[in-house]
């Protein structure tokens, strides 16, 4: 298929590379220069990339970025062909998604919100899990592209339900990780050996994919970004906004937001969200490591 891929960050670059590998005709665009994908044509603007595309796949930071890429100067909108599809893998506001979808619908363009879970490693391996919102028949047309980038697609309902689902997924990741990080911090303060605690966690019902993914990085004290803290904070805020709009109270997530706020203020925004552990450590006056008794 002829695909315009807009946004070559941690996730987008590998996703676009996997589309090329699967034999699709890919044109890429990124806001800042110097990011390319081997085998893909590089375009100067989103409008240029979108010309003649059957599918426009976006993977940018947030709601404002999607708006800029679509409707800003040089944005994709004027080049969208009737009958084409926009697929958005950025994690953005569900209500803004409905507004964007209605706007492009007027040009005969379908919108599929397709945020994903799996982080950097799964993006590279082509094993992302997508949660999609949109028309079943439109999703079916995207199957070859989903297959090239991921291992599963969950169709969650009509447009915006993919984004709504993504927010409730990241709400859980943020709370699970916070629980894990607080347990490691208190455990260390109480003299529990983290080297012995981790196998116990993994053998018990406390086990989780979040712990499986993050524990090796924590043990290496590697907080380089797989999923940057600033993006997790954005998703926490999106979930709290959606909760406010629908009159739902989320006291646990509100407390976690404060931790992320302070971590961001302390300059950790571009580290992985796992770095929030270091803030808890600082408050407790400990450092989590195996063999600490
Ligand atoms: P990233 O590495 O920070 O990349 C962000 C991309 O958005 C870059 O291409 C950036 O361009 C572009 N961008 C930001 N603001 C823009 C604007 N105003 N106009 C145009 N382009 C703009 O982020 P990522 O990790 O790839 O994540 C992308 C999306 O996927 C986010 O919504 C994130 O929440 C979601 N996500 C990420 C992960 C993960 O583990 N990393 C997992 C699931 C979902 P520049 O290069 O010019 O800055």
PDB file of N, CA, C and O in Angstrom, residues 25-75:
ATOM      1  N   UNK A  25       4.937   0.916   0.064  1.00  0.00           N
ATOM      2  CA  UNK A  25       5.584   2.087  -0.540  1.00  0.00           C
ATOM      3  C   UNK A  25       5.429   3.245   0.451  1.00  0.00           C
ATOM      4  O   UNK A  25       4.344   3.809   0.579  1.00  0.00           O
ATOM      5  N   UNK A  26       6.499   3.545   1.190  1.00  0.00           N
ATOM      6  CA  UNK A  26       6.366   4.452   2.342  1.00  0.00           C
ATOM      7  C   UNK A  26       7.057   5.791   2.090  1.00  0.00           C
ATOM      8  O   UNK A  26       8.191   5.839   1.625  1.00  0.00           O
ATOM      9  N   UNK A  27       6.329   6.876   2.411  1.00  0.00           N
ATOM     10  CA  UNK A  27       6.928   8.206   2.428  1.00  0.00           C
ATOM     11  C   UNK A  27       6.902   8.674   3.868  1.00  0.00           C
ATOM     12  O   UNK A  27       5.864   8.576   4.525  1.00  0.00           O
ATOM     13  N   UNK A  28       8.027   9.157   4.377  1.00  0.00           N
ATOM     14  CA  UNK A  28       8.065   9.568   5.779  1.00  0.00           C
ATOM     15  C   UNK A  28       8.260  11.068   5.900  1.00  0.00           C
ATOM     16  O   UNK A  28       8.803  11.716   5.014  1.00  0.00           O
ATOM     17  N   UNK A  29       7.793  11.583   7.034  1.00  0.00           N
ATOM     18  CA  UNK A  29       8.030  12.993   7.378  1.00  0.00           C
ATOM     19  C   UNK A  29       8.233  13.098   8.876  1.00  0.00           C
ATOM     20  O   UNK A  29       7.594  12.376   9.648  1.00  0.00           O
ATOM     21  N   UNK A  30       9.170  13.936   9.290  1.00  0.00           N
ATOM     22  CA  UNK A  30       9.351  14.236  10.711  1.00  0.00           C
ATOM     23  C   UNK A  30       9.570  15.729  10.868  1.00  0.00           C
ATOM     24  O   UNK A  30      10.178  16.370  10.015  1.00  0.00           O
ATOM     25  N   UNK A  31       9.047  16.285  11.974  1.00  0.00           N
ATOM     26  CA  UNK A  31       9.159  17.734  12.202  1.00  0.00           C
ATOM     27  C   UNK A  31      10.605  18.209  12.145  1.00  0.00           C
ATOM     28  O   UNK A  31      10.942  19.110  11.380  1.00  0.00           O
ATOM     29  N   UNK A  32      11.484  17.606  12.956  1.00  0.00           N
ATOM     30  CA  UNK A  32      12.893  18.016  12.852  1.00  0.00           C
ATOM     31  C   UNK A  32      13.597  17.118  11.853  1.00  0.00           C
ATOM     32  O   UNK A  32      13.278  15.929  11.740  1.00  0.00           O
ATOM     33  N   UNK A  33      14.548  17.735  11.168  1.00  0.00           N
ATOM     34  CA  UNK A  33      15.237  17.007  10.103  1.00  0.00           C
ATOM     35  C   UNK A  33      16.205  15.965  10.645  1.00  0.00           C
ATOM     36  O   UNK A  33      16.343  15.793  11.860  1.00  0.00           O
ATOM     37  N   UNK A  34      16.820  15.251   9.734  1.00  0.00           N
ATOM     38  CA  UNK A  34      17.874  14.309  10.112  1.00  0.00           C
ATOM     39  C   UNK A  34      17.359  12.933  10.507  1.00  0.00           C
ATOM     40  O   UNK A  34      18.150  12.068  10.853  1.00  0.00           O
ATOM     41  N   UNK A  35      16.041  12.736  10.481  1.00  0.00           N
ATOM     42  CA  UNK A  35      15.519  11.396  10.779  1.00  0.00           C
ATOM     43  C   UNK A  35      14.994  10.794   9.479  1.00  0.00           C
ATOM     44  O   UNK A  35      14.102  11.367   8.848  1.00  0.00           O
ATOM     45  N   UNK A  36      15.600   9.679   9.102  1.00  0.00           N
ATOM     46  CA  UNK A  36      15.199   9.038   7.852  1.00  0.00           C
ATOM     47  C   UNK A  36      14.928   7.577   8.091  1.00  0.00           C
ATOM     48  O   UNK A  36      15.300   7.030   9.131  1.00  0.00           O
ATOM     49  N   UNK A  37      14.294   6.947   7.118  1.00  0.00           N
ATOM     50  CA  UNK A  37      14.054   5.504   7.213  1.00  0.00           C
ATOM     51  C   UNK A  37      14.538   4.897   5.899  1.00  0.00           C
ATOM     52  O   UNK A  37      14.089   5.305   4.816  1.00  0.00           O
ATOM     53  N   UNK A  38      15.445   3.957   5.991  1.00  0.00           N
ATOM     54  CA  UNK A  38      16.019   3.341   4.790  1.00  0.00           C
ATOM     55  C   UNK A  38      14.918   2.710   3.935  1.00  0.00           C
ATOM     56  O   UNK A  38      14.062   1.987   4.460  1.00  0.00           O
ATOM     57  N   UNK A  39      14.927   3.029   2.654  1.00  0.00           N
ATOM     58  CA  UNK A  39      13.934   2.448   1.740  1.00  0.00           C
ATOM     59  C   UNK A  39      12.666   3.273   1.626  1.00  0.00           C
ATOM     60  O   UNK A  39      11.779   2.954   0.832  1.00  0.00           O
ATOM     61  N   UNK A  40      12.569   4.357   2.432  1.00  0.00           N
ATOM     62  CA  UNK A  40      11.379   5.222   2.350  1.00  0.00           C
ATOM     63  C   UNK A  40      11.789   6.567   1.763  1.00  0.00           C
ATOM     64  O   UNK A  40      12.913   7.023   1.974  1.00  0.00           O
ATOM     65  N   UNK A  41      10.849   7.195   1.035  1.00  0.00           N
ATOM     66  CA  UNK A  41      11.112   8.548   0.542  1.00  0.00           C
ATOM     67  C   UNK A  41      10.886   9.526   1.688  1.00  0.00           C
ATOM     68  O   UNK A  41       9.966   9.332   2.495  1.00  0.00           O
ATOM     69  N   UNK A  42      11.728  10.562   1.813  1.00  0.00           N
ATOM     70  CA  UNK A  42      11.514  11.573   2.855  1.00  0.00           C
ATOM     71  C   UNK A  42      10.828  12.776   2.231  1.00  0.00           C
ATOM     72  O   UNK A  42      11.238  13.251   1.173  1.00  0.00           O
ATOM     73  N   UNK A  43       9.773  13.265   2.899  1.00  0.00           N
ATOM     74  CA  UNK A  43       9.040  14.415   2.372  1.00  0.00           C
ATOM     75  C   UNK A  43       9.340  15.643   3.213  1.00  0.00           C
ATOM     76  O   UNK A  43       9.727  15.544   4.377  1.00  0.00           O
ATOM     77  N   UNK A  44       9.102  16.824   2.593  1.00  0.00           N
ATOM     78  CA  UNK A  44       9.446  18.087   3.273  1.00  0.00           C
ATOM     79  C   UNK A  44       8.354  18.537   4.234  1.00  0.00           C
ATOM     80  O   UNK A  44       8.635  19.232   5.210  1.00  0.00           O
ATOM     81  N   UNK A  45       7.112  18.168   3.945  1.00  0.00           N
ATOM     82  CA  UNK A  45       5.987  18.582   4.806  1.00  0.00           C
ATOM     83  C   UNK A  45       4.989  17.418   4.898  1.00  0.00           C
ATOM     84  O   UNK A  45       4.994  16.511   4.046  1.00  0.00           O
ATOM     85  N   UNK A  46       4.095  17.453   5.899  1.00  0.00           N
ATOM     86  CA  UNK A  46       3.046  16.426   5.943  1.00  0.00           C
ATOM     87  C   UNK A  46       2.198  16.438   4.667  1.00  0.00           C
ATOM     88  O   UNK A  46       1.813  15.382   4.157  1.00  0.00           O
ATOM     89  N   UNK A  47       1.925  17.649   4.135  1.00  0.00           N
ATOM     90  CA  UNK A  47       1.121  17.757   2.907  1.00  0.00           C
ATOM     91  C   UNK A  47       1.811  17.037   1.755  1.00  0.00           C
ATOM     92  O   UNK A  47       1.180  16.295   0.989  1.00  0.00           O
ATOM     93  N   UNK A  48       3.114  17.223   1.640  1.00  0.00           N
ATOM     94  CA  UNK A  48       3.891  16.580   0.578  1.00  0.00           C
ATOM     95  C   UNK A  48       3.879  15.051   0.760  1.00  0.00           C
ATOM     96  O   UNK A  48       3.652  14.301  -0.189  1.00  0.00           O
ATOM     97  N   UNK A  49       4.070  14.611   1.999  1.00  0.00           N
ATOM     98  CA  UNK A  49       4.091  13.156   2.260  1.00  0.00           C
ATOM     99  C   UNK A  49       2.750  12.509   1.921  1.00  0.00           C
ATOM    100  O   UNK A  49       2.687  11.378   1.437  1.00  0.00           O
ATOM    101  N   UNK A  50       1.680  13.254   2.168  1.00  0.00           N
ATOM    102  CA  UNK A  50       0.320  12.707   2.060  1.00  0.00           C
ATOM    103  C   UNK A  50      -0.184  12.603   0.617  1.00  0.00           C
ATOM    104  O   UNK A  50      -1.089  11.825   0.316  1.00  0.00           O
ATOM    105  N   UNK A  51       0.421  13.401  -0.253  1.00  0.00           N
ATOM    106  CA  UNK A  51       0.016  13.401  -1.666  1.00  0.00           C
ATOM    107  C   UNK A  51       0.020  11.965  -2.203  1.00  0.00           C
ATOM    108  O   UNK A  51       1.037  11.285  -2.083  1.00  0.00           O
ATOM    109  N   UNK A  52      -1.109  11.488  -2.740  1.00  0.00           N
ATOM    110  CA  UNK A  52      -1.247  10.149  -3.336  1.00  0.00           C
ATOM    111  C   UNK A  52      -1.223   8.997  -2.323  1.00  0.00           C
ATOM    112  O   UNK A  52      -1.206   7.836  -2.721  1.00  0.00           O
ATOM    113  N   UNK A  53      -1.225   9.297  -1.019  1.00  0.00           N
ATOM    114  CA  UNK A  53      -1.191   8.196  -0.039  1.00  0.00           C
ATOM    115  C   UNK A  53      -2.576   7.568   0.106  1.00  0.00           C
ATOM    116  O   UNK A  53      -3.595   8.258   0.122  1.00  0.00           O
ATOM    117  N   UNK A  54      -2.592   6.227   0.200  1.00  0.00           N
ATOM    118  CA  UNK A  54      -3.862   5.540   0.497  1.00  0.00           C
ATOM    119  C   UNK A  54      -4.135   5.591   1.997  1.00  0.00           C
ATOM    120  O   UNK A  54      -5.271   5.623   2.449  1.00  0.00           O
ATOM    121  N   UNK A  55      -3.024   5.556   2.764  1.00  0.00           N
ATOM    122  CA  UNK A  55      -3.145   5.600   4.224  1.00  0.00           C
ATOM    123  C   UNK A  55      -2.144   6.610   4.772  1.00  0.00           C
ATOM    124  O   UNK A  55      -0.987   6.629   4.354  1.00  0.00           O
ATOM    125  N   UNK A  56      -2.609   7.441   5.697  1.00  0.00           N
ATOM    126  CA  UNK A  56      -1.705   8.365   6.406  1.00  0.00           C
ATOM    127  C   UNK A  56      -1.630   7.860   7.842  1.00  0.00           C
ATOM    128  O   UNK A  56      -2.650   7.809   8.533  1.00  0.00           O
ATOM    129  N   UNK A  57      -0.431   7.431   8.247  1.00  0.00           N
ATOM    130  CA  UNK A  57      -0.284   6.866   9.600  1.00  0.00           C
ATOM    131  C   UNK A  57       0.482   7.876  10.439  1.00  0.00           C
ATOM    132  O   UNK A  57       1.574   8.291  10.069  1.00  0.00           O
ATOM    133  N   UNK A  58      -0.107   8.283  11.566  1.00  0.00           N
ATOM    134  CA  UNK A  58       0.559   9.295  12.406  1.00  0.00           C
ATOM    135  C   UNK A  58       1.049   8.668  13.700  1.00  0.00           C
ATOM    136  O   UNK A  58       0.386   7.806  14.278  1.00  0.00           O
ATOM    137  N   UNK A  59       2.216   9.124  14.158  1.00  0.00           N
ATOM    138  CA  UNK A  59       2.712   8.704  15.470  1.00  0.00           C
ATOM    139  C   UNK A  59       3.526   9.858  16.054  1.00  0.00           C
ATOM    140  O   UNK A  59       4.745   9.884  15.938  1.00  0.00           O
ATOM    141  N   UNK A  60       2.804  10.828  16.612  1.00  0.00           N
ATOM    142  CA  UNK A  60       3.461  12.004  17.198  1.00  0.00           C
ATOM    143  C   UNK A  60       3.086  12.103  18.681  1.00  0.00           C
ATOM    144  O   UNK A  60       2.299  11.309  19.178  1.00  0.00           O
ATOM    145  N   UNK A  61       3.662  13.112  19.365  1.00  0.00           N
ATOM    146  CA  UNK A  61       3.605  13.125  20.834  1.00  0.00           C
ATOM    147  C   UNK A  61       2.207  13.203  21.445  1.00  0.00           C
ATOM    148  O   UNK A  61       1.869  12.416  22.320  1.00  0.00           O
ATOM    149  N   UNK A  62       1.437  14.197  21.002  1.00  0.00           N
ATOM    150  CA  UNK A  62       0.227  14.512  21.771  1.00  0.00           C
ATOM    151  C   UNK A  62      -0.844  15.138  20.882  1.00  0.00           C
ATOM    152  O   UNK A  62      -0.665  15.269  19.672  1.00  0.00           O
ATOM    153  N   UNK A  63      -1.929  15.584  21.519  1.00  0.00           N
ATOM    154  CA  UNK A  63      -3.068  16.123  20.765  1.00  0.00           C
ATOM    155  C   UNK A  63      -2.655  17.335  19.922  1.00  0.00           C
ATOM    156  O   UNK A  63      -3.036  17.453  18.756  1.00  0.00           O
ATOM    157  N   UNK A  64      -1.858  18.222  20.533  1.00  0.00           N
ATOM    158  CA  UNK A  64      -1.430  19.428  19.806  1.00  0.00           C
ATOM    159  C   UNK A  64      -0.594  19.069  18.586  1.00  0.00           C
ATOM    160  O   UNK A  64      -0.686  19.709  17.544  1.00  0.00           O
ATOM    161  N   UNK A  65       0.244  18.055  18.739  1.00  0.00           N
ATOM    162  CA  UNK A  65       1.104  17.639  17.623  1.00  0.00           C
ATOM    163  C   UNK A  65       0.256  17.071  16.484  1.00  0.00           C
ATOM    164  O   UNK A  65       0.510  17.359  15.307  1.00  0.00           O
ATOM    165  N   UNK A  66      -0.762  16.285  16.826  1.00  0.00           N
ATOM    166  CA  UNK A  66      -1.651  15.742  15.773  1.00  0.00           C
ATOM    167  C   UNK A  66      -2.341  16.898  15.055  1.00  0.00           C
ATOM    168  O   UNK A  66      -2.423  16.934  13.818  1.00  0.00           O
ATOM    169  N   UNK A  67      -2.796  17.874  15.826  1.00  0.00           N
ATOM    170  CA  UNK A  67      -3.469  19.028  15.229  1.00  0.00           C
ATOM    171  C   UNK A  67      -2.523  19.767  14.279  1.00  0.00           C
ATOM    172  O   UNK A  67      -2.910  20.125  13.162  1.00  0.00           O
ATOM    173  N   UNK A  68      -1.270  19.939  14.710  1.00  0.00           N
ATOM    174  CA  UNK A  68      -0.293  20.652  13.884  1.00  0.00           C
ATOM    175  C   UNK A  68      -0.008  19.893  12.584  1.00  0.00           C
ATOM    176  O   UNK A  68       0.038  20.480  11.505  1.00  0.00           O
ATOM    177  N   UNK A  69       0.150  18.579  12.717  1.00  0.00           N
ATOM    178  CA  UNK A  69       0.512  17.756  11.556  1.00  0.00           C
ATOM    179  C   UNK A  69      -0.637  17.714  10.537  1.00  0.00           C
ATOM    180  O   UNK A  69      -0.439  17.679   9.328  1.00  0.00           O
ATOM    181  N   UNK A  70      -1.828  17.771  11.078  1.00  0.00           N
ATOM    182  CA  UNK A  70      -3.012  17.662  10.226  1.00  0.00           C
ATOM    183  C   UNK A  70      -3.445  19.011   9.666  1.00  0.00           C
ATOM    184  O   UNK A  70      -3.671  19.156   8.459  1.00  0.00           O
ATOM    185  N   UNK A  71      -3.515  20.015  10.570  1.00  0.00           N
ATOM    186  CA  UNK A  71      -4.177  21.267  10.195  1.00  0.00           C
ATOM    187  C   UNK A  71      -3.249  22.483  10.201  1.00  0.00           C
ATOM    188  O   UNK A  71      -3.649  23.567   9.764  1.00  0.00           O
ATOM    189  N   UNK A  72      -2.028  22.320  10.688  1.00  0.00           N
ATOM    190  CA  UNK A  72      -1.096  23.453  10.764  1.00  0.00           C
ATOM    191  C   UNK A  72      -0.508  23.783   9.401  1.00  0.00           C
ATOM    192  O   UNK A  72      -0.881  23.184   8.383  1.00  0.00           O
ATOM    193  N   UNK A  73       0.427  24.754   9.347  1.00  0.00           N
ATOM    194  CA  UNK A  73       1.078  25.101   8.080  1.00  0.00           C
ATOM    195  C   UNK A  73       1.775  23.877   7.486  1.00  0.00           C
ATOM    196  O   UNK A  73       2.496  23.178   8.197  1.00  0.00           O
ATOM    197  N   UNK A  74       1.507  23.619   6.206  1.00  0.00           N
ATOM    198  CA  UNK A  74       2.098  22.434   5.560  1.00  0.00           C
ATOM    199  C   UNK A  74       1.452  21.139   6.015  1.00  0.00           C
ATOM    200  O   UNK A  74       1.939  20.045   5.726  1.00  0.00           O
ATOM    201  N   UNK A  75       0.324  21.256   6.735  1.00  0.00           N
ATOM    202  CA  UNK A  75      -0.362  20.077   7.292  1.00  0.00           C
ATOM    203  C   UNK A  75      -0.970  19.174   6.223  1.00  0.00           C
ATOM    204  O   UNK A  75      -1.137  19.575   5.065  1.00  0.00           O
TER     205      UNK A  75
END
